PDB file of C-alpha atoms in Angstrom:
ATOM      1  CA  UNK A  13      -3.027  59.613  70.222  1.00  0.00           C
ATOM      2  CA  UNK A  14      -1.527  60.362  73.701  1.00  0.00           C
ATOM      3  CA  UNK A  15      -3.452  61.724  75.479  1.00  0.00           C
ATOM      4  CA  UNK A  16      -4.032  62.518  79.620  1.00  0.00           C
ATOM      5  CA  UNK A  17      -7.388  63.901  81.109  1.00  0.00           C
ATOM      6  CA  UNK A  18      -8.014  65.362  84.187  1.00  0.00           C
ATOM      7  CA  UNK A  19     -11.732  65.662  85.903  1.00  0.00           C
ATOM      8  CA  UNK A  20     -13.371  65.841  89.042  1.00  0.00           C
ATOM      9  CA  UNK A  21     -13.128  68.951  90.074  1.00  0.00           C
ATOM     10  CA  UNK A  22     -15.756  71.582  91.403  1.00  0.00           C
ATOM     11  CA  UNK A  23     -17.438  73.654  94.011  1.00  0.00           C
ATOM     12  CA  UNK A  24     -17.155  72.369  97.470  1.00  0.00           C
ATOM     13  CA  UNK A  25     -17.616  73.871 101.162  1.00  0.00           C
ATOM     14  CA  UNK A  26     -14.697  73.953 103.407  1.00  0.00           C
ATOM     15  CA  UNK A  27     -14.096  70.459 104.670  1.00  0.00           C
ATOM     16  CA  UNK A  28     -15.768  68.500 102.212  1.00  0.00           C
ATOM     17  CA  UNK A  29     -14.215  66.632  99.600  1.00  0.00           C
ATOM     18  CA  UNK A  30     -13.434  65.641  95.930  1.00  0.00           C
ATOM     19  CA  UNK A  31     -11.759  63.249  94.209  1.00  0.00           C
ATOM     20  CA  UNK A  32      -9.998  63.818  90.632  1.00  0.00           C
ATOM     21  CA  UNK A  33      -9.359  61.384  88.060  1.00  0.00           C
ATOM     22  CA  UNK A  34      -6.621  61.486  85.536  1.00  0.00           C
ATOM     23  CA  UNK A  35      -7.350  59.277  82.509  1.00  0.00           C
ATOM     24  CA  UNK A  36      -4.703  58.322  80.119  1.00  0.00           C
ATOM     25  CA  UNK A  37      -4.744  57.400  76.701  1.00  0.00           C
ATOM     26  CA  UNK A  38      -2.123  56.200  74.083  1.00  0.00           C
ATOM     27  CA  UNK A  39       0.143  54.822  76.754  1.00  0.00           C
ATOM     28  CA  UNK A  40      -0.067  53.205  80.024  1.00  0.00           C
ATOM     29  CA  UNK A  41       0.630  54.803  83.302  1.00  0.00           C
ATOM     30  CA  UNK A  42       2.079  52.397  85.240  1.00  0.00           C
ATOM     31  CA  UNK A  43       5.019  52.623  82.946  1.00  0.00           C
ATOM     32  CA  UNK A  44       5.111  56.372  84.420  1.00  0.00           C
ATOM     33  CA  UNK A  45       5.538  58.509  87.321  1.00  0.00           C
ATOM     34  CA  UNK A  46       2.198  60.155  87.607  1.00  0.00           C
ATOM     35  CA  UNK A  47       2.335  64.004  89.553  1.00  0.00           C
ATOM     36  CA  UNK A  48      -0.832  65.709  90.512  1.00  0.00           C
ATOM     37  CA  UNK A  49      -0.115  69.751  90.410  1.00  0.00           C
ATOM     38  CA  UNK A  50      -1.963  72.795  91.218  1.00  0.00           C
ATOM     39  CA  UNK A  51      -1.831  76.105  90.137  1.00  0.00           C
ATOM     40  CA  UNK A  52      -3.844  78.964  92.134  1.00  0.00           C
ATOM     41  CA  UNK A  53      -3.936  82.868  90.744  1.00  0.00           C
ATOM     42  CA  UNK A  54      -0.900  84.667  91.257  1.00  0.00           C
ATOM     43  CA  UNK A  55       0.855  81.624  92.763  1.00  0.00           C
ATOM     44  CA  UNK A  56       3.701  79.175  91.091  1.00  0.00           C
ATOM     45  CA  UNK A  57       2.760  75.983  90.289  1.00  0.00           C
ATOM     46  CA  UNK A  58       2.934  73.160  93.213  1.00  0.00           C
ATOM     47  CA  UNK A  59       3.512  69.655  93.306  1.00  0.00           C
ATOM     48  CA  UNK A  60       0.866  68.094  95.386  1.00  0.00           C
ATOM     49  CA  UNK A  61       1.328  64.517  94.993  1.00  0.00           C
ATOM     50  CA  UNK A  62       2.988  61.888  93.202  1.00  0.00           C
ATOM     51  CA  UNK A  63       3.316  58.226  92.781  1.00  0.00           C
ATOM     52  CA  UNK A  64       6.352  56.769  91.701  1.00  0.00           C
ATOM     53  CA  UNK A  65       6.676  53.794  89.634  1.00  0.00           C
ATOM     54  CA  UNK A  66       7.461  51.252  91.836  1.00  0.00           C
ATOM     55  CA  UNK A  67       3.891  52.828  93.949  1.00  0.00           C
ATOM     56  CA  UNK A  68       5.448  54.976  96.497  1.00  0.00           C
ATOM     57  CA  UNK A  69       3.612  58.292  97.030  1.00  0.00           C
ATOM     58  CA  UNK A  70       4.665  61.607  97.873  1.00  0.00           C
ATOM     59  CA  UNK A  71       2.718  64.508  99.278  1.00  0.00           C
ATOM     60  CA  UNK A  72       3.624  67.916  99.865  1.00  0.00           C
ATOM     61  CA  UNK A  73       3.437  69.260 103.532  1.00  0.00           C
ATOM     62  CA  UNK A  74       0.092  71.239 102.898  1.00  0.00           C
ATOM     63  CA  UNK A  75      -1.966  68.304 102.116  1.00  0.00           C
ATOM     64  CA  UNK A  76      -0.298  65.511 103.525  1.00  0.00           C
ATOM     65  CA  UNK A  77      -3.189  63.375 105.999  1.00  0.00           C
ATOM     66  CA  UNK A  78      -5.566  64.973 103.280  1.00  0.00           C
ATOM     67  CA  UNK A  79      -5.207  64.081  99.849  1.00  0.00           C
ATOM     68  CA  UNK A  80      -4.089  60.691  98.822  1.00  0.00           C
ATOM     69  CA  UNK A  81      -3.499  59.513  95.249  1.00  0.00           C
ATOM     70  CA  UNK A  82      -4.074  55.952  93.944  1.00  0.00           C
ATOM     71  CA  UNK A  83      -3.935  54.200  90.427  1.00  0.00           C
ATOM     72  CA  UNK A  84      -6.623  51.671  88.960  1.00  0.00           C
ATOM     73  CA  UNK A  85      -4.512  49.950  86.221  1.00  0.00           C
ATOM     74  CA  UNK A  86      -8.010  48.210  84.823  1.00  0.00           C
ATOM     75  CA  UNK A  87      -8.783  51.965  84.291  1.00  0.00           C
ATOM     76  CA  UNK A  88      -4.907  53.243  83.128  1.00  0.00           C
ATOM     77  CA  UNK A  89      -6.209  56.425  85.386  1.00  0.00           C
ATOM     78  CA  UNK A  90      -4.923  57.590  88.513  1.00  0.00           C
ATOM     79  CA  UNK A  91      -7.132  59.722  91.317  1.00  0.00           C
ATOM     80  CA  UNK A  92      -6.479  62.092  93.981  1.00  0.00           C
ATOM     81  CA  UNK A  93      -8.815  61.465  96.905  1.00  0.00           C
ATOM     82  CA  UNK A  94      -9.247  65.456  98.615  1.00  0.00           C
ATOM     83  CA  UNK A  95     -10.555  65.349 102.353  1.00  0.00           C
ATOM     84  CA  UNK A  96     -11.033  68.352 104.589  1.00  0.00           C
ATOM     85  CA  UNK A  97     -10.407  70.661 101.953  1.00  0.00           C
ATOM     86  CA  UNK A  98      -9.626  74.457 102.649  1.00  0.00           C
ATOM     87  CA  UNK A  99      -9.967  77.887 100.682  1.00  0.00           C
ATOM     88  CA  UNK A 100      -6.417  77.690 100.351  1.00  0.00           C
ATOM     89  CA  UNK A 101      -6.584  74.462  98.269  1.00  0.00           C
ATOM     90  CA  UNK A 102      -8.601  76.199  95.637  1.00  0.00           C
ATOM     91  CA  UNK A 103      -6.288  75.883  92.279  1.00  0.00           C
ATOM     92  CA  UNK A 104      -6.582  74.364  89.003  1.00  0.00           C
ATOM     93  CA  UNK A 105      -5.426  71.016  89.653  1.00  0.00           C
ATOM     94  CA  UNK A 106      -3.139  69.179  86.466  1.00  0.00           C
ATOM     95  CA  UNK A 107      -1.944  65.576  86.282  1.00  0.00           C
ATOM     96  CA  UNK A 108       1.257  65.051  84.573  1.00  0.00           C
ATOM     97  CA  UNK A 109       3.806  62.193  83.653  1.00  0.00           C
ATOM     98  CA  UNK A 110       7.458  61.817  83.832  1.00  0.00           C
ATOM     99  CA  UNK A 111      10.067  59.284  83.929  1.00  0.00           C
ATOM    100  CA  UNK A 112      10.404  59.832  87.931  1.00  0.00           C
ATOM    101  CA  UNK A 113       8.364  61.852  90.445  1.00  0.00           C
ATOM    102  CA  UNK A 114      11.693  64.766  90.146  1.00  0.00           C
ATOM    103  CA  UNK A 115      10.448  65.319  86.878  1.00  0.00           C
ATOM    104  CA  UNK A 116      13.349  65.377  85.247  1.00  0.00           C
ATOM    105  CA  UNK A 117      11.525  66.264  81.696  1.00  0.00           C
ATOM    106  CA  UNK A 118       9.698  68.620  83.183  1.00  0.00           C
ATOM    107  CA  UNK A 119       6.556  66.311  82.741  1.00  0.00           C
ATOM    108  CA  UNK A 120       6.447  64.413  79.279  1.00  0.00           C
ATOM    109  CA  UNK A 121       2.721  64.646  79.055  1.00  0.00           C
ATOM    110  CA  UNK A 122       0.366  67.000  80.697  1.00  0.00           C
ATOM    111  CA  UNK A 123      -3.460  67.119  80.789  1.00  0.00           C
ATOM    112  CA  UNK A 124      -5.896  69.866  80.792  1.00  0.00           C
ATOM    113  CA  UNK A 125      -6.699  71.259  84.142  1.00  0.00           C
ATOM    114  CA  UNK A 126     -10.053  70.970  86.020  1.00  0.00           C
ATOM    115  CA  UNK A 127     -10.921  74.033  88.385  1.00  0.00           C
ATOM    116  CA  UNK A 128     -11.493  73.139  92.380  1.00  0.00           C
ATOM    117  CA  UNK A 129     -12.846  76.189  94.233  1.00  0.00           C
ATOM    118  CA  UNK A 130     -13.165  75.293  97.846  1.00  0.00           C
ATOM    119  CA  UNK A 131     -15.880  78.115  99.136  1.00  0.00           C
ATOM    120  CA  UNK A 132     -16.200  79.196 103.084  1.00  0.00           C
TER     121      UNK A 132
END
């Protein structure tokens, strides 16, 4: 069964951190672009990172020198490492696949979100 989990996420003060794991099943990741998204209440959904297949990342501008995503291949999981987070960053975060980080499918496979609330 294909399958992608997300967890990691939590309750954190402003400026600490958290790092999510997205755990894949049924497939392997490295044959995938993997996207970490975010969607807060009220707001559209945002990119916030991705790693392309050939291991170049991508951040957007609001958490660039913050966040950094990695993959563990021994795993088939890939992790977003969240420093100096912000109220702001509070979202449910999703990790998704697709053939490129444009996700040009839209995201073949998505997981379940897991809720980050970043409290002042």
């Amino acid at each position: 069964e294909v399958q992608l989990q997300a967890s990691g996420g939590g309750l954190v003060q402003t400026g600490g951190s958290l790092r999510l794991s997205c755990a894949a099943s049924g497939f392997t990741l490295d044959d995938y672009a993997v996207g970490w998204f975010r969607q807060a209440p009220g707001r559209e959904r945002e990119r916030v990172s991705c790693s392309t297949i050939d291991g170049r990342t991508v951040y957007a501008d609001s958490v660039a020198g913050r966040f950094t995503i990695s993959g563990d291949s021994a795993e088939n999981s890939v992790h977003l490492l969240m420093n100096s987070l912000k109220s702001d960053d509070t979202a449910v975060y999703y990790c998704a696949v697709d053939y490129s980080c444009g996700f040009p499918k839209e995201g073949l496979y998505w997981g379940k979100g897991t809720q980050v609330t970043v409290s002042s």
